Amino acid sequence: MTATGSPSTHTGSTAKGDSRAHVAVIQGVIGSLMMLVGSVGTGWIANGSPMVRHPLVIELRVNVWGVYTCTVLLTVGAMLLIRSWLRLGQRLRGWPPGSLRTVRTAVIAWSVPLLFAVPIYSRDVYAYIGQGRLILAGKDPYVEGISSLDNWFMLGADPEWAEARTPYGPYFLWIAAAVVKLTNAQPDASVMLFRLAAYAGVALCMVYVPKLARLHNVNGARALWISVANPLFLISFVASAHNDALMVGLAVAGVYFAATRHPILGILLVTGSIGIKPITILLLPFVGLLWAGKGASWPRRFVIWAATATISFGVLALSGVVDGLGLGWAWALLDPTPGYTGYSPSGFLGQQVGRIGDFLGLDGGALAGRFRRLLQLAAIGIVLVLMFVGGDRKIVRRMAIAFAALVLLSPIIQPWYILWLLPLLAATGIKDNWQIRVIYVVITFFVVFGAQDQLSVWPFISLSVSVSQVAFAITVAFTLYLALIDPRTRTLLTHGGWRGWFGPGPAWESTELVAPQR
């Protein structure tokens, strides 16, 4: 451990740092186990689940002491997982040989307890059950919401899904239908199968993020630590079982194969990703550039773009014929969800524009709406610029930045949307300056946000202080402890002063010489 506490400053004594990495791994396991226990009392349990009649569940969810205890365990466990992640990066400073194995061990060890937790931070997984039921009932999820099903509310879905059309691709609907058919819509068994599907995406990331990083002369262990070992990734993609995990895993694998002269396999894998959630359609133009190769002329690029689109859309169209749903998934691209989230740049800045407009006697709401649409158009412009400017240089990096622009300038940003970007950004290089520090802040913010925002307490329980307030107090106190008091982590954001933030910072390139991307 260096005097500064920086996770990637100085490379001396790397052997010692590596040998003590197991301490951070063990601490993270303790945090995950605390979250597992805490989820029993404050996680999302479907009303129709047999778990609601289990004596232990009743004890923890009916008694005030049980609710508060589980809230503390879940929240402190999440914050301990953040600290363990930060400390793992510090203990592996310099990223010596063997670091990749250590990071993979941490990912597995921290995620296994979350595999068996009651769903936390989100209950979207229960909506997946409803969408699988829609398919098996012969209904069109792109037209009807799950409220058209009998007994839909007993299976745990958020009422916001009642009339909502599914934004997911056909392949995920196939998975959802298969899960429901295997489990007969039993909620607990369904959640576990959806988790295993999501974990397949986590596994793909564990394999292909380091491989993609090495193609860019970036240390694979550090890239995996940033993108997959972070607590937001594990909570959102394992405990919450978001299908985004499979989307991201297939996308990363597809980009890797496209960058290693296997364009057809790359296109098919990215197409599989689109079939989970259509947003990764954005990757196809850049996959086409990888296929076109170094020094490709503009006519060749346009021909390859056409071939890439033909293969991908052809497979998706054929899939639509097979399941009878056609291209219904395209609505998610053409008619996105209305509204905004207040913490997104578009949402927050739009609110300020609206307030200024109201102050000046104008229609603030209309001005805010136009401002948000302008940011969305700017995102599309950035994507087009990155497609056409840069030639065959840094194609995957441009892809990552394009993806980031589309997400970050959108009015709605869910916490797990950030995880779409991290694998590609980490694999192409995140420097030890403002770049990694922003990631620290963003990951911590969303873990804190989810800890107090997504807690399930039975409505008949009378609490003098809400669990959200308890969780908020704990997370804020723990965050301040990490930033101001903990001697190991308090310098993460302040080391080096302004130079630490805005200096070039080491890119932590791999020592292994590999062929660069075409």
Short mmCIF file of C-alpha atoms in Angstrom, two decimals:
data_model
loop_
_atom_site.label_atom_id
_atom_site.label_comp_id
_atom_site.label_asym_id
_atom_site.label_seq_id
_atom_site.Cartn_x
_atom_site.Cartn_y
_atom_site.Cartn_z
CA MET A 1 0.00 0.00 0.00
CA THR A 2 1.42 3.35 -0.97
CA ALA A 3 1.23 6.36 1.28
CA THR A 4 -1.24 8.01 -1.01
CA GLY A 5 -3.67 5.14 -1.15
CA SER A 6 -4.03 5.53 -4.90
CA PRO A 7 -5.10 2.29 -6.57
CA SER A 8 -2.71 2.70 -9.46
CA THR A 9 0.08 4.98 -8.41
CA HIS A 10 3.63 3.59 -8.25
CA THR A 11 4.43 0.06 -9.29
CA GLY A 12 6.83 -1.00 -6.57
CA SER A 13 6.11 -3.88 -4.21
CA THR A 14 3.54 -5.30 -6.58
CA ALA A 15 4.15 -8.81 -5.34
CA LYS A 16 3.16 -7.82 -1.81
CA GLY A 17 0.09 -6.00 -3.06
CA ASP A 18 -0.97 -9.04 -5.06
CA SER A 19 -0.41 -11.43 -2.15
CA ARG A 20 -2.73 -9.38 0.06
CA ALA A 21 -5.47 -9.01 -2.53
CA HIS A 22 -7.29 -11.92 -0.90
CA VAL A 23 -8.08 -9.63 2.05
CA ALA A 24 -10.19 -7.40 -0.21
CA VAL A 25 -11.81 -10.46 -1.79
CA ILE A 26 -12.83 -11.84 1.61
CA GLN A 27 -14.20 -8.48 2.72
CA GLY A 28 -16.29 -8.36 -0.44
CA VAL A 29 -17.67 -11.83 0.25
CA ILE A 30 -18.75 -10.64 3.71
CA GLY A 31 -20.51 -7.69 2.09
CA SER A 32 -22.29 -9.95 -0.41
CA LEU A 33 -23.41 -12.32 2.37
CA MET A 34 -24.77 -9.38 4.34
CA MET A 35 -26.76 -8.33 1.26
CA LEU A 36 -28.04 -11.89 0.85
CA VAL A 37 -29.42 -11.93 4.41
CA GLY A 38 -30.69 -8.36 4.21
CA SER A 39 -32.56 -9.09 0.98
CA VAL A 40 -34.83 -11.54 2.81
CA GLY A 41 -36.37 -8.69 4.79
CA THR A 42 -36.29 -5.85 2.27
CA GLY A 43 -35.99 -7.42 -1.19
CA TRP A 44 -38.80 -7.83 -3.70
CA ILE A 45 -40.81 -11.01 -3.06
CA ALA A 46 -43.75 -11.79 -5.32
CA ASN A 47 -47.10 -11.96 -3.53
CA GLY A 48 -47.65 -15.37 -5.07
CA SER A 49 -44.33 -16.77 -3.85
CA PRO A 50 -44.33 -19.55 -1.22
CA MET A 51 -41.56 -17.54 0.47
CA VAL A 52 -44.13 -15.16 1.98
CA ARG A 53 -45.33 -18.04 4.17
CA HIS A 54 -41.89 -19.14 5.34
CA PRO A 55 -41.45 -18.60 9.12
CA LEU A 56 -38.06 -16.87 8.71
CA VAL A 57 -39.40 -14.50 6.05
CA ILE A 58 -42.43 -13.70 8.19
CA GLU A 59 -40.21 -13.07 11.21
CA LEU A 60 -37.97 -10.64 9.32
CA ARG A 61 -40.68 -8.83 7.38
CA VAL A 62 -43.43 -8.51 10.00
CA ASN A 63 -41.37 -7.38 12.99
CA VAL A 64 -39.98 -3.85 13.05
CA TRP A 65 -36.63 -5.08 14.36
CA GLY A 66 -36.38 -7.52 11.45
CA VAL A 67 -37.13 -4.88 8.83
CA TYR A 68 -34.59 -2.45 10.27
CA THR A 69 -31.96 -5.17 10.73
CA CYS A 70 -32.31 -6.30 7.13
CA THR A 71 -32.18 -2.70 5.92
CA VAL A 72 -28.91 -2.17 7.78
CA LEU A 73 -27.44 -5.46 6.55
CA LEU A 74 -28.37 -4.81 2.93
CA THR A 75 -27.11 -1.23 2.96
CA VAL A 76 -23.90 -1.78 4.89
CA GLY A 77 -23.20 -4.87 2.78
CA ALA A 78 -23.51 -2.84 -0.42
CA MET A 79 -21.17 -0.16 0.91
CA LEU A 80 -18.68 -2.77 2.12
CA LEU A 81 -18.72 -4.22 -1.38
CA ILE A 82 -17.82 -0.78 -2.76
CA ARG A 83 -14.91 -0.49 -0.36
CA SER A 84 -13.73 -4.01 -1.21
CA TRP A 85 -13.79 -3.18 -4.90
CA LEU A 86 -11.75 -0.02 -4.34
CA ARG A 87 -9.30 -1.86 -2.08
CA LEU A 88 -8.89 -4.67 -4.60
CA GLY A 89 -7.75 -2.10 -7.15
CA GLN A 90 -5.32 -0.67 -4.61
CA ARG A 91 -3.90 -4.04 -3.60
CA LEU A 92 -3.36 -4.97 -7.26
CA ARG A 93 -1.66 -1.67 -8.09
CA GLY A 94 0.71 -2.09 -10.98
CA TRP A 95 -1.39 -5.09 -12.11
CA PRO A 96 1.33 -7.78 -11.80
CA PRO A 97 1.10 -11.27 -13.33
CA GLY A 98 -1.74 -13.20 -11.74
CA SER A 99 -3.95 -10.14 -11.33
CA LEU A 100 -6.47 -11.33 -13.89
CA ARG A 101 -6.99 -14.58 -11.99
CA THR A 102 -7.46 -12.61 -8.77
CA VAL A 103 -10.06 -10.29 -10.31
CA ARG A 104 -11.98 -13.23 -11.79
CA THR A 105 -11.91 -14.92 -8.38
CA ALA A 106 -13.34 -11.76 -6.83
CA VAL A 107 -16.13 -11.54 -9.41
CA ILE A 108 -17.16 -15.15 -8.78
CA ALA A 109 -16.82 -14.97 -4.99
CA TRP A 110 -18.78 -11.70 -4.72
CA SER A 111 -21.50 -12.74 -7.14
CA VAL A 112 -22.35 -16.22 -5.86
CA PRO A 113 -24.19 -14.99 -2.71
CA LEU A 114 -26.10 -12.52 -4.88
CA LEU A 115 -27.26 -15.39 -7.09
CA PHE A 116 -29.41 -16.60 -4.19
CA ALA A 117 -30.61 -13.24 -2.88
CA VAL A 118 -34.18 -12.04 -3.08
CA PRO A 119 -34.31 -9.54 -6.00
CA ILE A 120 -32.96 -6.15 -4.88
CA TYR A 121 -32.50 -2.72 -6.48
CA SER A 122 -35.13 -3.61 -9.11
CA ARG A 123 -38.06 -5.95 -9.66
CA ASP A 124 -38.00 -5.92 -13.46
CA VAL A 125 -37.25 -9.65 -13.37
CA TYR A 126 -40.88 -10.26 -12.37
CA ALA A 127 -42.03 -8.36 -15.47
CA TYR A 128 -39.99 -10.84 -17.52
CA ILE A 129 -42.27 -13.59 -16.19
CA GLY A 130 -45.31 -11.70 -17.41
CA GLN A 131 -43.79 -11.20 -20.85
CA GLY A 132 -43.03 -14.91 -21.09
CA ARG A 133 -46.63 -15.63 -20.17
CA LEU A 134 -47.81 -13.26 -22.92
CA ILE A 135 -45.83 -15.23 -25.51
CA LEU A 136 -47.19 -18.58 -24.31
CA ALA A 137 -50.72 -17.16 -24.32
CA GLY A 138 -50.35 -16.21 -27.98
CA LYS A 139 -50.41 -12.49 -27.24
CA ASP A 140 -48.09 -9.87 -28.73
CA PRO A 141 -45.89 -8.24 -26.03
CA TYR A 142 -45.15 -5.41 -28.45
CA VAL A 143 -48.84 -4.48 -28.39
CA GLU A 144 -50.25 -5.61 -25.04
CA GLY A 145 -49.08 -5.11 -21.46
CA ILE A 146 -48.99 -7.81 -18.82
CA SER A 147 -52.26 -6.56 -17.29
CA SER A 148 -54.05 -8.53 -20.02
CA LEU A 149 -53.04 -11.68 -18.12
CA ASP A 150 -54.94 -13.24 -15.24
CA ASN A 151 -53.33 -12.90 -11.82
CA TRP A 152 -50.45 -10.84 -13.19
CA PHE A 153 -50.01 -8.73 -10.05
CA MET A 154 -49.41 -11.77 -7.82
CA LEU A 155 -46.20 -12.53 -9.74
CA GLY A 156 -44.42 -9.44 -8.43
CA ALA A 157 -44.24 -7.08 -11.40
CA ASP A 158 -44.22 -3.33 -10.86
CA PRO A 159 -47.64 -1.84 -11.79
CA GLU A 160 -45.81 0.45 -14.23
CA TRP A 161 -45.47 -2.61 -16.46
CA ALA A 162 -49.23 -3.19 -16.49
CA GLU A 163 -49.95 -1.41 -19.77
CA ALA A 164 -46.38 -1.07 -21.03
CA ARG A 165 -45.24 -2.71 -24.25
CA THR A 166 -42.07 -4.71 -23.92
CA PRO A 167 -38.91 -2.92 -25.11
CA TYR A 168 -37.00 -6.19 -25.44
CA GLY A 169 -35.91 -8.07 -28.53
CA PRO A 170 -37.31 -11.38 -29.80
CA TYR A 171 -34.53 -13.56 -28.42
CA PHE A 172 -35.11 -12.44 -24.88
CA LEU A 173 -38.82 -13.10 -25.31
CA TRP A 174 -37.91 -16.63 -26.40
CA ILE A 175 -35.87 -17.01 -23.23
CA ALA A 176 -38.72 -15.61 -21.12
CA ALA A 177 -41.21 -18.01 -22.70
CA ALA A 178 -38.86 -20.95 -22.12
CA VAL A 179 -38.39 -19.98 -18.46
CA VAL A 180 -42.13 -19.68 -17.86
CA LYS A 181 -42.80 -22.97 -19.62
CA LEU A 182 -40.18 -24.77 -17.51
CA THR A 183 -41.35 -23.27 -14.20
CA ASN A 184 -45.07 -22.90 -14.92
CA ALA A 185 -44.57 -19.24 -13.92
CA GLN A 186 -43.51 -20.12 -10.36
CA PRO A 187 -41.87 -16.80 -9.42
CA ASP A 188 -38.90 -18.01 -7.35
CA ALA A 189 -37.80 -20.68 -9.82
CA SER A 190 -38.31 -18.21 -12.68
CA VAL A 191 -36.11 -15.62 -10.97
CA MET A 192 -33.33 -18.18 -10.60
CA LEU A 193 -33.46 -19.17 -14.27
CA PHE A 194 -33.45 -15.53 -15.37
CA ARG A 195 -30.46 -15.01 -13.10
CA LEU A 196 -28.62 -17.88 -14.74
CA ALA A 197 -29.33 -16.36 -18.16
CA ALA A 198 -27.98 -13.02 -16.92
CA TYR A 199 -24.97 -14.78 -15.42
CA ALA A 200 -24.17 -16.17 -18.86
CA GLY A 201 -23.70 -12.53 -19.90
CA VAL A 202 -21.45 -11.93 -16.88
CA ALA A 203 -19.38 -14.96 -17.88
CA LEU A 204 -19.03 -13.66 -21.45
CA CYS A 205 -17.76 -10.36 -20.07
CA MET A 206 -15.27 -12.16 -17.82
CA VAL A 207 -13.86 -13.95 -20.86
CA TYR A 208 -13.95 -11.28 -23.56
CA VAL A 209 -13.32 -7.99 -21.76
CA PRO A 210 -9.68 -9.01 -21.01
CA LYS A 211 -9.27 -10.37 -24.53
CA LEU A 212 -10.59 -7.15 -26.08
CA ALA A 213 -8.37 -5.13 -23.74
CA ARG A 214 -5.25 -7.01 -24.86
CA LEU A 215 -6.08 -6.18 -28.48
CA HIS A 216 -5.74 -2.53 -27.45
CA ASN A 217 -2.60 -3.04 -25.36
CA VAL A 218 -4.60 -2.37 -22.20
CA ASN A 219 -4.15 -4.45 -19.06
CA GLY A 220 -6.96 -7.01 -19.07
CA ALA A 221 -7.11 -7.41 -15.29
CA ARG A 222 -7.62 -3.69 -14.74
CA ALA A 223 -10.25 -3.53 -17.49
CA LEU A 224 -12.14 -6.43 -15.86
CA TRP A 225 -11.84 -4.86 -12.41
CA ILE A 226 -13.31 -1.58 -13.65
CA SER A 227 -16.13 -3.01 -15.72
CA VAL A 228 -17.24 -6.31 -14.16
CA ALA A 229 -15.97 -6.49 -10.58
CA ASN A 230 -17.60 -3.18 -9.60
CA PRO A 231 -20.58 -3.50 -7.22
CA LEU A 232 -23.10 -1.84 -9.53
CA PHE A 233 -22.41 -4.47 -12.18
CA LEU A 234 -22.77 -7.38 -9.76
CA ILE A 235 -25.88 -6.01 -8.05
CA SER A 236 -27.66 -5.03 -11.28
CA PHE A 237 -26.68 -8.01 -13.41
CA VAL A 238 -26.75 -10.77 -10.79
CA ALA A 239 -28.96 -9.78 -7.85
CA SER A 240 -31.43 -7.84 -10.03
CA ALA A 241 -31.06 -10.30 -12.95
CA HIS A 242 -31.36 -7.59 -15.58
CA ASN A 243 -31.33 -8.97 -19.12
CA ASP A 244 -28.87 -6.19 -19.98
CA ALA A 245 -26.16 -8.55 -18.72
CA LEU A 246 -26.74 -10.93 -21.61
CA MET A 247 -27.03 -8.02 -24.03
CA VAL A 248 -23.66 -6.63 -22.93
CA GLY A 249 -21.94 -10.01 -22.85
CA LEU A 250 -22.99 -10.88 -26.40
CA ALA A 251 -22.03 -7.40 -27.60
CA VAL A 252 -18.53 -7.55 -26.10
CA ALA A 253 -17.96 -11.02 -27.53
CA GLY A 254 -19.21 -9.88 -30.94
CA VAL A 255 -16.94 -6.83 -30.98
CA TYR A 256 -13.97 -8.99 -30.03
CA PHE A 257 -14.54 -11.43 -32.90
CA ALA A 258 -15.17 -8.60 -35.36
CA ALA A 259 -11.86 -7.04 -34.29
CA THR A 260 -10.01 -10.33 -34.78
CA ARG A 261 -11.02 -10.93 -38.40
CA HIS A 262 -14.12 -13.02 -37.71
CA PRO A 263 -16.69 -10.50 -38.97
CA ILE A 264 -19.61 -12.86 -39.61
CA LEU A 265 -19.40 -14.38 -36.14
CA GLY A 266 -19.06 -10.89 -34.72
CA ILE A 267 -22.17 -9.69 -36.56
CA LEU A 268 -24.17 -12.71 -35.44
CA LEU A 269 -23.20 -12.21 -31.80
CA VAL A 270 -24.06 -8.51 -31.93
CA THR A 271 -27.32 -9.46 -33.62
CA GLY A 272 -27.97 -11.79 -30.69
CA SER A 273 -27.36 -8.81 -28.42
CA ILE A 274 -29.86 -6.71 -30.41
CA GLY A 275 -32.32 -9.58 -30.01
CA ILE A 276 -32.05 -9.15 -26.23
CA LYS A 277 -32.30 -5.33 -26.20
CA PRO A 278 -32.32 -3.39 -29.50
CA ILE A 279 -30.12 -0.52 -28.27
CA THR A 280 -26.95 -2.34 -29.36
CA ILE A 281 -27.97 -1.82 -32.97
CA LEU A 282 -25.71 1.21 -32.58
CA LEU A 283 -22.67 -1.10 -32.68
CA LEU A 284 -23.32 -2.44 -36.18
CA PRO A 285 -21.79 0.47 -38.19
CA PHE A 286 -18.56 0.16 -36.20
CA VAL A 287 -18.54 -3.61 -36.59
CA GLY A 288 -18.78 -2.91 -40.32
CA LEU A 289 -15.71 -0.66 -40.11
CA LEU A 290 -13.80 -3.45 -38.38
CA TRP A 291 -14.83 -5.81 -41.17
CA ALA A 292 -13.83 -3.33 -43.90
CA GLY A 293 -10.27 -3.38 -42.59
CA LYS A 294 -7.33 -1.05 -42.63
CA GLY A 295 -7.16 1.45 -45.47
CA ALA A 296 -10.62 0.58 -46.80
CA SER A 297 -11.97 2.97 -49.41
CA TRP A 298 -15.30 4.71 -48.94
CA PRO A 299 -17.05 2.54 -51.55
CA ARG A 300 -15.83 -0.57 -49.71
CA ARG A 301 -17.04 0.81 -46.38
CA PHE A 302 -20.51 1.49 -47.75
CA VAL A 303 -20.68 -1.98 -49.30
CA ILE A 304 -19.59 -3.56 -46.01
CA TRP A 305 -22.09 -1.45 -44.07
CA ALA A 306 -24.84 -2.68 -46.39
CA ALA A 307 -23.68 -6.29 -46.00
CA THR A 308 -23.53 -5.93 -42.19
CA ALA A 309 -27.05 -4.51 -42.07
CA THR A 310 -28.36 -7.16 -44.47
CA ILE A 311 -26.97 -10.03 -42.41
CA SER A 312 -28.12 -8.66 -39.06
CA PHE A 313 -31.55 -7.41 -40.08
CA GLY A 314 -32.07 -10.49 -42.22
CA VAL A 315 -31.51 -12.78 -39.24
CA LEU A 316 -33.78 -10.65 -37.07
CA ALA A 317 -36.48 -10.54 -39.76
CA LEU A 318 -36.32 -14.32 -40.16
CA SER A 319 -36.64 -14.65 -36.39
CA GLY A 320 -39.73 -12.46 -36.54
CA VAL A 321 -41.27 -14.80 -39.11
CA VAL A 322 -40.55 -17.80 -36.90
CA ASP A 323 -42.23 -16.37 -33.79
CA GLY A 324 -44.88 -14.36 -35.64
CA LEU A 325 -43.86 -11.08 -33.96
CA GLY A 326 -42.24 -9.54 -37.02
CA LEU A 327 -40.16 -6.44 -36.30
CA GLY A 328 -42.30 -5.32 -33.40
CA TRP A 329 -39.17 -4.70 -31.33
CA ALA A 330 -38.34 -1.71 -33.53
CA TRP A 331 -40.84 0.42 -31.62
CA ALA A 332 -38.34 0.65 -28.75
CA LEU A 333 -35.98 2.51 -31.07
CA LEU A 334 -38.55 4.65 -32.85
CA ASP A 335 -40.83 5.45 -29.91
CA PRO A 336 -38.76 5.51 -26.73
CA THR A 337 -40.17 5.75 -23.21
CA PRO A 338 -41.38 9.29 -22.43
CA GLY A 339 -40.25 11.28 -19.41
CA TYR A 340 -36.84 11.81 -17.85
CA THR A 341 -34.78 10.99 -14.78
CA GLY A 342 -33.71 13.92 -12.65
CA TYR A 343 -30.10 12.78 -12.27
CA SER A 344 -29.44 12.40 -16.00
CA PRO A 345 -27.66 15.37 -17.63
CA SER A 346 -30.63 15.83 -19.94
CA GLY A 347 -33.14 15.59 -17.10
CA PHE A 348 -31.29 17.85 -14.68
CA LEU A 349 -30.32 20.53 -17.21
CA GLY A 350 -33.79 20.39 -18.73
CA GLN A 351 -35.26 21.16 -15.32
CA GLN A 352 -33.04 24.24 -15.05
CA VAL A 353 -34.03 25.38 -18.53
CA GLY A 354 -37.68 24.96 -17.56
CA ARG A 355 -37.22 26.99 -14.37
CA ILE A 356 -35.48 29.79 -16.25
CA GLY A 357 -38.24 29.78 -18.85
CA ASP A 358 -40.94 29.99 -16.17
CA PHE A 359 -39.05 32.82 -14.45
CA LEU A 360 -38.99 34.75 -17.73
CA GLY A 361 -42.70 34.21 -18.25
CA LEU A 362 -42.26 31.61 -21.00
CA ASP A 363 -43.54 28.05 -21.27
CA GLY A 364 -40.82 26.35 -19.22
CA GLY A 365 -42.12 22.84 -19.85
CA ALA A 366 -42.04 23.30 -23.63
CA LEU A 367 -38.55 24.81 -23.48
CA ALA A 368 -37.30 21.91 -21.35
CA GLY A 369 -38.79 19.41 -23.81
CA ARG A 370 -37.12 21.09 -26.78
CA PHE A 371 -33.81 21.21 -24.89
CA ARG A 372 -33.94 17.48 -24.22
CA ARG A 373 -34.77 16.74 -27.85
CA LEU A 374 -31.82 18.90 -28.86
CA LEU A 375 -29.50 16.79 -26.71
CA GLN A 376 -30.86 13.63 -28.30
CA LEU A 377 -30.19 15.07 -31.76
CA ALA A 378 -26.69 16.02 -30.59
CA ALA A 379 -26.12 12.40 -29.55
CA ILE A 380 -27.14 11.20 -33.02
CA GLY A 381 -24.80 13.79 -34.54
CA ILE A 382 -21.92 12.54 -32.39
CA VAL A 383 -22.59 8.97 -33.50
CA LEU A 384 -22.55 9.98 -37.17
CA VAL A 385 -19.33 11.97 -36.77
CA LEU A 386 -17.63 9.01 -35.08
CA MET A 387 -18.80 6.74 -37.89
CA PHE A 388 -17.43 8.92 -40.67
CA VAL A 389 -14.43 10.62 -39.06
CA GLY A 390 -11.38 8.71 -37.95
CA GLY A 391 -11.02 6.18 -40.74
CA ASP A 392 -9.79 2.86 -39.39
CA ARG A 393 -8.21 4.34 -36.25
CA LYS A 394 -9.49 3.49 -32.76
CA ILE A 395 -12.72 2.01 -34.07
CA VAL A 396 -13.72 0.25 -30.84
CA ARG A 397 -12.91 3.36 -28.82
CA ARG A 398 -15.09 5.46 -31.13
CA MET A 399 -17.81 2.84 -30.78
CA ALA A 400 -17.62 3.14 -26.99
CA ILE A 401 -17.78 6.95 -27.10
CA ALA A 402 -20.74 6.83 -29.52
CA PHE A 403 -22.55 4.44 -27.19
CA ALA A 404 -21.74 6.72 -24.24
CA ALA A 405 -23.09 9.78 -26.05
CA LEU A 406 -26.34 8.04 -26.91
CA VAL A 407 -26.88 6.91 -23.31
CA LEU A 408 -25.63 9.96 -21.41
CA LEU A 409 -27.57 12.46 -23.53
CA SER A 410 -30.80 10.49 -23.22
CA PRO A 411 -33.53 11.90 -20.96
CA ILE A 412 -33.82 8.57 -19.11
CA ILE A 413 -30.79 6.89 -17.57
CA GLN A 414 -31.37 3.90 -15.34
CA PRO A 415 -28.45 3.00 -13.04
CA TRP A 416 -27.59 -0.14 -15.00
CA TYR A 417 -27.41 1.77 -18.30
CA ILE A 418 -23.95 2.96 -17.22
CA LEU A 419 -22.86 -0.66 -17.31
CA TRP A 420 -23.48 -0.81 -21.05
CA LEU A 421 -20.56 1.54 -21.59
CA LEU A 422 -17.95 0.36 -19.10
CA PRO A 423 -16.73 -2.85 -20.80
CA LEU A 424 -15.93 -1.11 -24.11
CA LEU A 425 -14.47 1.96 -22.42
CA ALA A 426 -12.37 -0.09 -20.00
CA ALA A 427 -11.12 -2.40 -22.75
CA THR A 428 -9.90 0.56 -24.80
CA GLY A 429 -8.25 2.35 -21.87
CA ILE A 430 -9.39 4.32 -18.83
CA LYS A 431 -6.59 6.47 -17.44
CA ASP A 432 -5.72 7.00 -13.81
CA ASN A 433 -6.88 10.61 -13.75
CA TRP A 434 -10.35 12.16 -13.93
CA GLN A 435 -11.52 9.18 -15.98
CA ILE A 436 -11.21 6.56 -13.22
CA ARG A 437 -12.25 9.04 -10.53
CA VAL A 438 -15.49 9.82 -12.32
CA ILE A 439 -16.16 6.09 -12.41
CA TYR A 440 -15.61 5.86 -8.65
CA VAL A 441 -18.15 8.64 -8.11
CA VAL A 442 -20.74 7.31 -10.58
CA ILE A 443 -20.60 3.72 -9.30
CA THR A 444 -20.89 4.87 -5.70
CA PHE A 445 -23.73 7.28 -6.51
CA PHE A 446 -25.86 4.62 -8.19
CA VAL A 447 -25.22 2.02 -5.50
CA VAL A 448 -26.24 4.60 -2.89
CA PHE A 449 -29.26 5.63 -4.96
CA GLY A 450 -30.50 2.07 -5.38
CA ALA A 451 -29.95 1.20 -1.72
CA GLN A 452 -32.48 3.78 -0.54
CA ASP A 453 -34.77 3.85 -3.57
CA GLN A 454 -35.61 0.17 -4.05
CA LEU A 455 -36.60 -1.31 -0.70
CA SER A 456 -39.71 -3.44 -0.29
CA VAL A 457 -41.59 -3.30 3.03
CA TRP A 458 -45.08 -4.70 3.52
CA PRO A 459 -47.53 -1.78 3.67
CA PHE A 460 -49.11 -2.75 7.00
CA ILE A 461 -45.79 -2.42 8.88
CA SER A 462 -45.72 0.74 10.99
CA LEU A 463 -42.25 2.30 11.10
CA SER A 464 -41.33 5.46 13.00
CA VAL A 465 -38.53 6.11 10.48
CA SER A 466 -38.82 4.87 6.91
CA VAL A 467 -36.33 2.30 5.70
CA SER A 468 -35.38 4.65 2.86
CA GLN A 469 -34.31 7.26 5.40
CA VAL A 470 -32.31 4.68 7.35
CA ALA A 471 -30.62 3.43 4.20
CA PHE A 472 -29.91 6.97 3.01
CA ALA A 473 -28.30 7.92 6.33
CA ILE A 474 -26.12 4.80 6.29
CA THR A 475 -24.99 5.21 2.71
CA VAL A 476 -24.20 8.90 3.09
CA ALA A 477 -22.29 8.27 6.33
CA PHE A 478 -20.34 5.40 4.77
CA THR A 479 -19.56 7.45 1.66
CA LEU A 480 -18.25 10.31 3.78
CA TYR A 481 -16.18 7.80 5.74
CA LEU A 482 -14.61 6.46 2.53
CA ALA A 483 -13.96 9.96 1.19
CA LEU A 484 -12.78 11.75 4.34
CA ILE A 485 -11.78 9.36 7.13
CA ASP A 486 -10.71 5.92 5.87
CA PRO A 487 -6.90 6.17 5.58
CA ARG A 488 -6.90 3.69 2.70
CA THR A 489 -9.53 5.28 0.47
CA ARG A 490 -9.74 8.95 1.38
CA THR A 491 -7.05 9.96 -1.11
CA LEU A 492 -8.63 8.25 -4.11
CA LEU A 493 -10.20 11.50 -5.31
CA THR A 494 -7.59 13.93 -3.98
CA HIS A 495 -4.23 12.31 -4.67
CA GLY A 496 -2.03 14.58 -6.76
CA GLY A 497 -4.32 17.59 -6.43
CA TRP A 498 -5.47 19.12 -9.71
CA ARG A 499 -2.68 17.33 -11.55
CA GLY A 500 -4.08 14.04 -10.32
CA TRP A 501 -7.39 14.92 -11.93
CA PHE A 502 -6.23 16.54 -15.13
CA GLY A 503 -2.76 15.10 -15.70
CA PRO A 504 -2.23 12.47 -18.39
CA GLY A 505 -2.20 9.58 -15.91
CA PRO A 506 -0.83 6.11 -16.73
CA ALA A 507 -2.96 4.11 -19.15
CA TRP A 508 -1.78 0.80 -17.63
CA GLU A 509 -0.88 -0.79 -20.89
CA SER A 510 -0.40 -4.51 -21.05
CA THR A 511 3.14 -5.85 -21.04
CA GLU A 512 2.06 -8.48 -23.50
CA LEU A 513 2.70 -7.57 -27.13
CA VAL A 514 -0.27 -8.37 -29.31
CA ALA A 515 -1.45 -7.52 -32.76
CA PRO A 516 -3.33 -4.20 -32.70
CA GLN A 517 -6.89 -3.96 -33.95
CA ARG A 518 -7.21 -3.40 -37.65
#
